[in-house]
Tab-separated table of C-alpha atoms in Angstrom:
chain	number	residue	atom	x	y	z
A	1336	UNK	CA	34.782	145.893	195.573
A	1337	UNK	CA	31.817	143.425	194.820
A	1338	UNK	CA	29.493	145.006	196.266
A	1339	UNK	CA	30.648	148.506	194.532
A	1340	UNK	CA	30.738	147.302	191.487
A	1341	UNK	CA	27.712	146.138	191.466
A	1342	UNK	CA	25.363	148.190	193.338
A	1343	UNK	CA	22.290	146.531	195.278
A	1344	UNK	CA	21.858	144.268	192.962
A	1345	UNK	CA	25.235	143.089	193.591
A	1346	UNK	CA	25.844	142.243	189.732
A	1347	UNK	CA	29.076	143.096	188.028
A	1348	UNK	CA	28.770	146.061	185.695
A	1349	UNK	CA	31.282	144.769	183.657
A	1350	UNK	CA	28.579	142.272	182.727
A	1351	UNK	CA	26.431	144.761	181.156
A	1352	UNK	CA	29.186	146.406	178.527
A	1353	UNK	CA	28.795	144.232	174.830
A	1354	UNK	CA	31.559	142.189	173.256
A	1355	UNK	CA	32.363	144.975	170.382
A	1356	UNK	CA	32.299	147.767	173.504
A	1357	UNK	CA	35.368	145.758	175.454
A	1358	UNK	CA	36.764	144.947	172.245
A	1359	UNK	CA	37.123	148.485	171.074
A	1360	UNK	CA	38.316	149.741	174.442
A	1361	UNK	CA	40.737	147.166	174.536
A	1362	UNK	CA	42.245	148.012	171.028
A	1363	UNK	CA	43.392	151.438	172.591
A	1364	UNK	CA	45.579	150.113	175.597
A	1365	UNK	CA	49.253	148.337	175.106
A	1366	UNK	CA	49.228	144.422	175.233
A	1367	UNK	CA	50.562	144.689	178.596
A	1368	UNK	CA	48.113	146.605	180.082
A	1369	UNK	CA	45.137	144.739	177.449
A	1370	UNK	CA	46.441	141.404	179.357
A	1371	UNK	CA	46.479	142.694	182.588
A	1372	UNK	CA	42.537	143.481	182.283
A	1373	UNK	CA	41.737	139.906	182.787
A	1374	UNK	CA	41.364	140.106	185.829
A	1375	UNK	CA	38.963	142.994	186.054
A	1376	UNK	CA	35.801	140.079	186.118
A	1377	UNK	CA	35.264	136.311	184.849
A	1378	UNK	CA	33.593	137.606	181.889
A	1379	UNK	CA	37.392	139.597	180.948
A	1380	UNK	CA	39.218	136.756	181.550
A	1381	UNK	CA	39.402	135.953	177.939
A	1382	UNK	CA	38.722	139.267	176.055
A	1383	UNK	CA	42.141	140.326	175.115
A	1384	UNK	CA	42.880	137.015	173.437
A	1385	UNK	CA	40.706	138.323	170.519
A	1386	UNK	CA	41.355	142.238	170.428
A	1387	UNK	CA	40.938	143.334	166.434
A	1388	UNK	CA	43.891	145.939	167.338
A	1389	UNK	CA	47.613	145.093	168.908
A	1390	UNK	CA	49.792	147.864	170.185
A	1391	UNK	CA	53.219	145.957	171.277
A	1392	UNK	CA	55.936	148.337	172.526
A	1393	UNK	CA	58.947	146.839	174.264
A	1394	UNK	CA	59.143	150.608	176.031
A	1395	UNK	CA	56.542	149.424	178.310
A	1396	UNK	CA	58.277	146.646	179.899
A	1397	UNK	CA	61.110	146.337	182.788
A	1398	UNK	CA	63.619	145.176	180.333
A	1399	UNK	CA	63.975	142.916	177.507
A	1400	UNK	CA	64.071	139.614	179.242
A	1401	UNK	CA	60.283	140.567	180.615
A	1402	UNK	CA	59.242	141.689	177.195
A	1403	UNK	CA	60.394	138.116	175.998
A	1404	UNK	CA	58.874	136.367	178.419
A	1405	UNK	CA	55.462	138.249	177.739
A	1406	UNK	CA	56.165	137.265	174.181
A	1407	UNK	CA	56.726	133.494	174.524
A	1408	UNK	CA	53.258	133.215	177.282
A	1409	UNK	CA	51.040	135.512	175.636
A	1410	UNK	CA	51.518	135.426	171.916
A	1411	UNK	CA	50.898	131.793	171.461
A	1412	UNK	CA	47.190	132.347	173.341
A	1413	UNK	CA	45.841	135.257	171.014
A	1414	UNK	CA	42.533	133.870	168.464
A	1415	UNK	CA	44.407	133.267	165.628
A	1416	UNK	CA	40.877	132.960	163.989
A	1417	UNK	CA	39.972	136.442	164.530
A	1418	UNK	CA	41.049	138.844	161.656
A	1419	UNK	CA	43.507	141.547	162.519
A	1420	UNK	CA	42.704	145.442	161.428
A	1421	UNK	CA	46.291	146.162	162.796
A	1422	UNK	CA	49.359	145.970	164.573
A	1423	UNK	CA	51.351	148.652	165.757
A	1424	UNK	CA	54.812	147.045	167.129
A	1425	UNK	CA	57.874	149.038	167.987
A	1426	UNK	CA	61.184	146.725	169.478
A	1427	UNK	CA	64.730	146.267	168.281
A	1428	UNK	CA	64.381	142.462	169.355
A	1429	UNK	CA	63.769	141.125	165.655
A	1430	UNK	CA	63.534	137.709	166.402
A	1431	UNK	CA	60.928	138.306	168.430
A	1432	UNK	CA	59.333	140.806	166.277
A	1433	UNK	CA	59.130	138.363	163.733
A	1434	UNK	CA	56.895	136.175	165.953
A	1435	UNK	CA	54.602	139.243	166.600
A	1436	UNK	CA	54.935	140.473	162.710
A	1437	UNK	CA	54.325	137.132	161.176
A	1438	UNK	CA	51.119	136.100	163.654
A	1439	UNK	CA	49.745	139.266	162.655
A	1440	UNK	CA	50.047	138.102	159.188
A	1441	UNK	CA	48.467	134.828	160.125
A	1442	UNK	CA	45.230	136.607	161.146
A	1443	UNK	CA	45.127	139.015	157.537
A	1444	UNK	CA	46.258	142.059	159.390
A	1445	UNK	CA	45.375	144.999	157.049
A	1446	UNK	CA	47.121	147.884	158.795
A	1447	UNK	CA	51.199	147.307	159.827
A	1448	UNK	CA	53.440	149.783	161.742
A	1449	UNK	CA	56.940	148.001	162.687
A	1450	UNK	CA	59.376	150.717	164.144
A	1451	UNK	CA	62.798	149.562	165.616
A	1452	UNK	CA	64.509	151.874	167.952
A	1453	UNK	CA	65.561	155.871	166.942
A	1454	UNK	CA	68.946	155.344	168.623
A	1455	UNK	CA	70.105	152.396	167.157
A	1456	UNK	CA	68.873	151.522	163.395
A	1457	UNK	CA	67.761	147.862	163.534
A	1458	UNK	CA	68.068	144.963	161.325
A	1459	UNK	CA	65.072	142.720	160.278
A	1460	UNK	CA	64.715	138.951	161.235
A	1461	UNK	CA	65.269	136.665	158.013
A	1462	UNK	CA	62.121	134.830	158.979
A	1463	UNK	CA	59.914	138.112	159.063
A	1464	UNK	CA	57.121	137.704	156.285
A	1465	UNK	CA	55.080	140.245	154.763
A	1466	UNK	CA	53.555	138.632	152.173
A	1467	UNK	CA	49.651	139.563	152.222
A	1468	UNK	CA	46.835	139.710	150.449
A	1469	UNK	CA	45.150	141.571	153.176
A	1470	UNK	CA	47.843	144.418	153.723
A	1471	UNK	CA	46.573	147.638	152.709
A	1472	UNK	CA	48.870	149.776	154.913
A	1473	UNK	CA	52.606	149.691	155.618
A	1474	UNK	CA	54.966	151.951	157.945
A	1475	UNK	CA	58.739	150.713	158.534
A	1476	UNK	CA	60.728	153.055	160.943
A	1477	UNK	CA	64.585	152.960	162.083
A	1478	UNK	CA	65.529	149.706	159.840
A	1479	UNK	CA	68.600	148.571	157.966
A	1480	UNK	CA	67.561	145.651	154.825
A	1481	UNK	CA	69.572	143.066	153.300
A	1482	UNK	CA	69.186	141.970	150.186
A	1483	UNK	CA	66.070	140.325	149.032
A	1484	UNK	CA	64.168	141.103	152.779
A	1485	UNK	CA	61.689	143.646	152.103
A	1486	UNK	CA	61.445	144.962	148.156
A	1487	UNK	CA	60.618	141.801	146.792
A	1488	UNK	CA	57.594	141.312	149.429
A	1489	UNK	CA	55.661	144.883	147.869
A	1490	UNK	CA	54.142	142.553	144.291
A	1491	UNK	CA	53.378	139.902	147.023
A	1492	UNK	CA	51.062	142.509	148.761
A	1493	UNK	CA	48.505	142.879	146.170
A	1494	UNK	CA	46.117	144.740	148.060
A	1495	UNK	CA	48.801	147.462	149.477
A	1496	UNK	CA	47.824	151.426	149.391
A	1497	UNK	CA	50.221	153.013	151.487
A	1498	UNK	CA	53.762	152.683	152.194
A	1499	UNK	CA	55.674	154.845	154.504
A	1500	UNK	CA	59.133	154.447	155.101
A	1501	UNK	CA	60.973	156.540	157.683
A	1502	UNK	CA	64.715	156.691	158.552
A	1503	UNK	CA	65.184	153.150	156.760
A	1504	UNK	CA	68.781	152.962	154.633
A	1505	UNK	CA	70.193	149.666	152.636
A	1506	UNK	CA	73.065	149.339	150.790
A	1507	UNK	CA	71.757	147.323	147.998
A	1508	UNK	CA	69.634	148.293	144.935
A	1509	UNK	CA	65.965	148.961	145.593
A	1510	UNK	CA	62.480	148.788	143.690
A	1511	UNK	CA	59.090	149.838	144.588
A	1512	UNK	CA	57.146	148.387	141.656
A	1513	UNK	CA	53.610	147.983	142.438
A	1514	UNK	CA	49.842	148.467	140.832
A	1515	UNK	CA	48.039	148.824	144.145
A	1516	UNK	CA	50.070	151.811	145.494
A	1517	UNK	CA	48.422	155.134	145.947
A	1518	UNK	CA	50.406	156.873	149.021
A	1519	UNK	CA	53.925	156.475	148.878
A	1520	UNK	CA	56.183	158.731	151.991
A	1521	UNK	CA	59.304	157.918	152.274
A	1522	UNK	CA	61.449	160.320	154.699
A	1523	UNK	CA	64.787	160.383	156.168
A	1524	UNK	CA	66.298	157.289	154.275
A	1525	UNK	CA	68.924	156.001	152.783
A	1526	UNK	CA	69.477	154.298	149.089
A	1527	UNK	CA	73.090	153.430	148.993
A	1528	UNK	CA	72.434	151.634	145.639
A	1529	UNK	CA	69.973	153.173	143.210
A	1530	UNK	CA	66.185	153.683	143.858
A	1531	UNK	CA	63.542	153.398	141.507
A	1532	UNK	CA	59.860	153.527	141.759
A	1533	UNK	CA	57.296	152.390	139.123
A	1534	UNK	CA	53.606	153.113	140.401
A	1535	UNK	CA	51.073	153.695	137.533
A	1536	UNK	CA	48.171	153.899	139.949
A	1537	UNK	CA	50.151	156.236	142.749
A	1538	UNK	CA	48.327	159.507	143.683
A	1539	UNK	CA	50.003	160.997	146.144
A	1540	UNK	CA	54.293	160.684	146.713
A	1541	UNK	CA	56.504	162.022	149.282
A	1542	UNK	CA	60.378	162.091	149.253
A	1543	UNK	CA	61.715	164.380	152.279
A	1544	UNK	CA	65.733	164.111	153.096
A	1545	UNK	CA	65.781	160.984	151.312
A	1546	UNK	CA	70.048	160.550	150.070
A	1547	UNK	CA	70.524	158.595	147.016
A	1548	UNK	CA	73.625	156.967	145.563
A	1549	UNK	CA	73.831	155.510	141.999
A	1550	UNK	CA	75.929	152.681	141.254
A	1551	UNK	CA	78.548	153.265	138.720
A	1552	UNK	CA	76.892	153.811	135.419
A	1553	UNK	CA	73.447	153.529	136.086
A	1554	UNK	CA	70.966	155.912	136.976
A	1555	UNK	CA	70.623	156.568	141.116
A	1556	UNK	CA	66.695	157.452	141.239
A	1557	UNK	CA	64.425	156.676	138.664
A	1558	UNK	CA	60.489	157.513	138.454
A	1559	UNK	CA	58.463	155.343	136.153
A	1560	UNK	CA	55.235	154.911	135.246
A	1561	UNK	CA	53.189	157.561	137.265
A	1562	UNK	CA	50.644	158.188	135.285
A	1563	UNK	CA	48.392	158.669	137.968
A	1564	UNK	CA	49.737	161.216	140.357
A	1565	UNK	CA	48.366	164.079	141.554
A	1566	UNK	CA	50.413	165.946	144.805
A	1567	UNK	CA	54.266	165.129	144.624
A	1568	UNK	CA	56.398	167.080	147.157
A	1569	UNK	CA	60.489	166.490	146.872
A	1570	UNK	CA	62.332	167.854	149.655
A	1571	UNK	CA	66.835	167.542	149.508
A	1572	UNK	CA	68.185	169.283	153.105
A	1573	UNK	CA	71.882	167.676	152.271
A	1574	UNK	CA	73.222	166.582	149.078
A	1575	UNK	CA	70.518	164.430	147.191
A	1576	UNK	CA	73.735	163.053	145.327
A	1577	UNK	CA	77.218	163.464	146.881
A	1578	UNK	CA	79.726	165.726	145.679
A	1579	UNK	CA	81.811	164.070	142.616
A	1580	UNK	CA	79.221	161.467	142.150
A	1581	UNK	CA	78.812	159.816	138.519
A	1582	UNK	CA	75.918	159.737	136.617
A	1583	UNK	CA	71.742	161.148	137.428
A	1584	UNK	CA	68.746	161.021	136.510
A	1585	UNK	CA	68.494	163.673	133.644
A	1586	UNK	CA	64.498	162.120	133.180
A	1587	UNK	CA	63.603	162.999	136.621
A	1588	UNK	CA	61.252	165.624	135.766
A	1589	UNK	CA	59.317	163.064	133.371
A	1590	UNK	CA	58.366	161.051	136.049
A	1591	UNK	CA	56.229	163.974	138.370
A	1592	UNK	CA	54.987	165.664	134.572
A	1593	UNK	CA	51.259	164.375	135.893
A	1594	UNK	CA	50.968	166.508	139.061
A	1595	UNK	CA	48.420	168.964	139.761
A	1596	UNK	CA	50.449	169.869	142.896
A	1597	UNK	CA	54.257	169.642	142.837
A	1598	UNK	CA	56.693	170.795	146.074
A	1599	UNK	CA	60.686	171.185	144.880
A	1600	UNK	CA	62.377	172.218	147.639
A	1601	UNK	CA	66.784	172.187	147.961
A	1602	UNK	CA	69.440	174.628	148.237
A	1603	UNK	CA	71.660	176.247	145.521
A	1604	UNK	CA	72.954	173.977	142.972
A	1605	UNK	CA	71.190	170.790	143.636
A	1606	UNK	CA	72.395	168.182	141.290
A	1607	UNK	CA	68.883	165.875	141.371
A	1608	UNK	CA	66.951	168.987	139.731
A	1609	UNK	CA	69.562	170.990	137.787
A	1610	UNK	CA	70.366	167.995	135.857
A	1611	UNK	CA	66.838	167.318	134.979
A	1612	UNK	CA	65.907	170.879	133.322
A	1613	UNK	CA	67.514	169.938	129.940
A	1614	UNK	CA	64.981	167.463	129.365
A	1615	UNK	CA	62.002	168.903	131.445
A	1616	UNK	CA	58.754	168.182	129.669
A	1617	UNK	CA	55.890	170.241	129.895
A	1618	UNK	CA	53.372	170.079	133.017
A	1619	UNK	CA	50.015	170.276	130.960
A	1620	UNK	CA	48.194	168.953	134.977
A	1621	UNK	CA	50.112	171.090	137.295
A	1622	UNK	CA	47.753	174.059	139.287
A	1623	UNK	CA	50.124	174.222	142.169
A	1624	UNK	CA	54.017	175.158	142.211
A	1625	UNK	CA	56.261	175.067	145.669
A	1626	UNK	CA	60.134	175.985	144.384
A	1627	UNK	CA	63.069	176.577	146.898
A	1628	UNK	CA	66.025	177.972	146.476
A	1629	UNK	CA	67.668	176.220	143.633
A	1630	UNK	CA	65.261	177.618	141.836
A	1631	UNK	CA	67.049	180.593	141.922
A	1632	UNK	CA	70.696	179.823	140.197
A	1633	UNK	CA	71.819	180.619	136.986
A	1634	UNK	CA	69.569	183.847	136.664
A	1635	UNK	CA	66.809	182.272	137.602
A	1636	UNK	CA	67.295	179.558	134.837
A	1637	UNK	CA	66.004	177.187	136.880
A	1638	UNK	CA	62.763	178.920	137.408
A	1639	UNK	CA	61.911	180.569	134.352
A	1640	UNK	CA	62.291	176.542	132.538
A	1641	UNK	CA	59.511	175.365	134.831
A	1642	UNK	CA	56.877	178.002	134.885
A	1643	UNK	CA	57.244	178.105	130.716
A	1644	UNK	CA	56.702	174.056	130.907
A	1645	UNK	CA	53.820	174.757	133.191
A	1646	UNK	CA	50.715	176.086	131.089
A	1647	UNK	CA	48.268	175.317	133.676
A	1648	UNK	CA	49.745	176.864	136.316
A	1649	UNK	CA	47.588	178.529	138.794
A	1650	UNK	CA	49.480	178.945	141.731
A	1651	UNK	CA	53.063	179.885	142.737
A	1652	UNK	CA	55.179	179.766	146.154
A	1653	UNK	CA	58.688	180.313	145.971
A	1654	UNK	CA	60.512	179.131	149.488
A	1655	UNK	CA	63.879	180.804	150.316
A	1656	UNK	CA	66.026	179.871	153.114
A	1657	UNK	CA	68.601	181.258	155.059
A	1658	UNK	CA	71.311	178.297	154.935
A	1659	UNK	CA	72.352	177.204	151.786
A	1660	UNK	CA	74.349	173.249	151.559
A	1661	UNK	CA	78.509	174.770	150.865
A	1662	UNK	CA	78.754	171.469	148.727
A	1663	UNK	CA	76.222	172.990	146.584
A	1664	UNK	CA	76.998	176.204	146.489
A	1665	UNK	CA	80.250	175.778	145.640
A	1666	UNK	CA	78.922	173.862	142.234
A	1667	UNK	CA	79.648	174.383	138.855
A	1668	UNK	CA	76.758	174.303	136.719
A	1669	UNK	CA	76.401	171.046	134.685
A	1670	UNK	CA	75.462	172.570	131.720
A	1671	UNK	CA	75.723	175.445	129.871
A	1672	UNK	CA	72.527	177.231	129.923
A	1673	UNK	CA	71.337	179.969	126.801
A	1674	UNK	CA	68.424	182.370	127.595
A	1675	UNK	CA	64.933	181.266	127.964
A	1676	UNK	CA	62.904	183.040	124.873
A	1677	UNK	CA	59.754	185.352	126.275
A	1678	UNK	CA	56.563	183.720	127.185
A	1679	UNK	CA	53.548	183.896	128.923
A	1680	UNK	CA	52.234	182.610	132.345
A	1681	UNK	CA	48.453	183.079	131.126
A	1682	UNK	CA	46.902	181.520	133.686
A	1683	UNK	CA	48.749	181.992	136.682
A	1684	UNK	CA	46.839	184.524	139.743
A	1685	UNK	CA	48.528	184.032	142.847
A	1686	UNK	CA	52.185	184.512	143.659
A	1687	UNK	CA	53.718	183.790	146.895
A	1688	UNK	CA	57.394	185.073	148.124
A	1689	UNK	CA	58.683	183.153	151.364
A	1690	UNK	CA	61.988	184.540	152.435
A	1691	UNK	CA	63.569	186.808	155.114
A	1692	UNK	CA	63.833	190.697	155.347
A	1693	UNK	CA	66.790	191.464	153.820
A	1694	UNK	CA	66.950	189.161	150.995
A	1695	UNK	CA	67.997	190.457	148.027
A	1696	UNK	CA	66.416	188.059	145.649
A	1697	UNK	CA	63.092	189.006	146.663
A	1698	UNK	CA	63.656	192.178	144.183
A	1699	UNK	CA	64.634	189.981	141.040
A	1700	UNK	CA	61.475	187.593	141.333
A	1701	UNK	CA	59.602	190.946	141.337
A	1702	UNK	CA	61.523	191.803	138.435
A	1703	UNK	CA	60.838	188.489	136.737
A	1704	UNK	CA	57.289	188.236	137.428
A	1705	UNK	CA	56.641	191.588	135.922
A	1706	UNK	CA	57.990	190.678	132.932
A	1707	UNK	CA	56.136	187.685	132.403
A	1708	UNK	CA	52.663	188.353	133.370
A	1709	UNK	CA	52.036	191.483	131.694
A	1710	UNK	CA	49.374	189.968	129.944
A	1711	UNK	CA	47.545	189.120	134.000
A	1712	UNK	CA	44.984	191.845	134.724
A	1713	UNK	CA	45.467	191.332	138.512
A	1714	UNK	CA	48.353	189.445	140.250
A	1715	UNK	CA	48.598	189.150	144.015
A	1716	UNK	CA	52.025	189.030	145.280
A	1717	UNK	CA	51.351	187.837	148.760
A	1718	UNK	CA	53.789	189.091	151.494
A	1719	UNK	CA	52.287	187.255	154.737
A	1720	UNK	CA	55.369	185.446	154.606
A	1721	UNK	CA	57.793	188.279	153.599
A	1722	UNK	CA	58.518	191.372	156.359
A	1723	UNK	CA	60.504	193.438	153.893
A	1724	UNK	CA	58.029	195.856	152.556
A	1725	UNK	CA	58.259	195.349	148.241
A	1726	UNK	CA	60.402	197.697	145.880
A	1727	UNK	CA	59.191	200.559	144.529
A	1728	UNK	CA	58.049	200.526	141.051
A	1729	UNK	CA	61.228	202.716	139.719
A	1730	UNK	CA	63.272	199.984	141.314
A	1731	UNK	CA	61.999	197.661	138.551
């Protein structure tokens, strides 16, 4: 092996690769396999003590006694006095998590991703720290919180951009309230006790299949102080609030008004938007429109409110699906809506129809568009997504 390694000279090879070469190499293997490297030469013995990257996953041990024992020898012998640029950590075991979580800490780790296990959704260790200066990145996957574990930890991370929280549910009130925050995703989750969010300097915000309960009286989601955002996509697949739930958020709307780029997409009836279009202010940033079905109820109530609120508009997609959620299409309408006055959609040149080939409400958005951009010299309604050929003109 000597001797192939090194050739005629009969030097190690391993010799000739620089520090920042192994270091990087090393940053791309799992700790197990990082460790295990040592002996590769004399010079290795001691690299993956200082990697700048971890990547623990208790998937790549024998069991959980073996990823303990890993844990408790190797953890304690990693440069604590090297800076970390991140950790990527994925075990149900949160006590020892915590000893992985809060080293990382220890050595100003900017970039965390701490996933628990799909099949089971874990709890977090009390002693688990996140408060950082040096944080700039967050992902939390598969978690249940307590109270007072996480949400008060986001103003102790002054230097945090993004957040992404995935398949995480608590059952007490949450806040995201923070002036660093620019990329917020937050999918699968669950709120059990009101969610609010106050960002001022958030650009970009994601809310896909994210349920939301309100305690009684009080509002159950709340979006404050986004003065800054530009792409906002909010996507409901059940019930955003259950059926025979008290009171919403009729200011919802307020809270994406600064978008250039908005994405609303729910079925019939959906109680987080409906609720809102009393109130809905006027988009005077938005350039980019995504709508799904709810969009569609009341006569097209719903979508005839937004595009008069949005003089700016530019672009238009309009998402139908197949499925609609029975809870909310057996709905009563909130309020009693009157009829939108005429108006103008000066500015907008592209429309886009997504729905399937026999879907009868492709012919009433052709109906409604014609009616409101007379005053458009050239409108492209695009069909790639549509196989239904469109209406003729005596149909209108």
């Amino acid at each position: 092996m000597a001797s192939a390694a090194g050739g005629a000279s009969g030097k190690d090879w391993f010799d000739c690769l620089p520090d920042d070469l192994v270091h990087h190499v090393l940053s791309f293997l799992p700790a197990l396999d990082a460790v295990r490297t040592s002996v590769l030469s004399r010079r290795w013995r001691d690299f993956w003590v200082s990697m700048p990257r971890l990547n623990v996953d208790v998937g790549d041990f024998r069991d959980d006694g073996q990823f303990e024992n890993f844990t408790v020898h190797a953890l304690p012998l990693l440069d604590s006095s090297v800076p970390l640029r991140s950790l990527r950590l994925r075990s149900s075991l949160h006590y020892l998590s915590a000893l992985w979580v809060n080293h990382a800490v220890k050595r100003k780790v900017a970039v965390l991703e701490y996933s628990g296990r799909a099949e089971l959704c874990s709890s977090v260790d009390a002693s688990l720290s996140l408060a950082s200066s040096y944080l700039t990145k967050v992902v939390l996957k598969h978690f249940d919180f307590d109270y007072g574990q996480f949400w008060p930890l986001i103003d102790a991370c002054p230097a945090l951009e993004n957040l992404e929280l995935l398949d995480v549910w608590t059952f007490y009130s949450v806040t995201i309230s923070s002036s660093s925050l620019k990329h917020l995703r937050i999918v699968s989750c669950l709120f059990y006790n009101g969610f609010r969010i106050n960002a001022p300097n958030l650009l970009t915000m994601c809310l896909d299949d994210v349920n939301v309960n309100g305690p009684l009286g009080h509002d159950s989601l709340v979006l404050e102080n986004l003065s800054s955002l530009m792409t906002a996509s909010v996507s409901v697949y059940h019930c955003f609030y259950p059926k025979h739930y008290v009171k919403t958020e009729l200011h919802f709307f307020h809270g994406l008004s600064h978008a250039r780029n908005l994405k609303l997409i729910a079925p019939l009836y959906e109680a987080l938007f409906e609720e809102g279009l009393p109130t809905c202010p006027v988009f005077n940033n938005l350039k980019c429109l995504v709508l799904g079905d709810w969009c569609m109820a009341f006569d097209l109530y719903p979508l005839r409110c937004i595009l008069r609120q949005s003089p700016m508009l530019e672009e238009l997609c309009v998402e139908l699906g197949e499925e609609e959620c029975e809870n909310c299409k057996n709905r009563k309408p909130a309020f009693s809506y009157g009829e939108i006055s005429p108006f103008w959609c000066d500015r907008l040149k592209t429309v886009k129809i997504k729905c399937t080939e026999h879907d009868e409400r492709f012919v009433a958005l052709l109906q409604l568009f014609c009616k409101i951009l007379v005053c458009i010299e050239e409108v492209d309604i695009d069909r790639q997504w549509v196989s239904a050929q469109p209406p003729d003109s005596s149909e209108l």
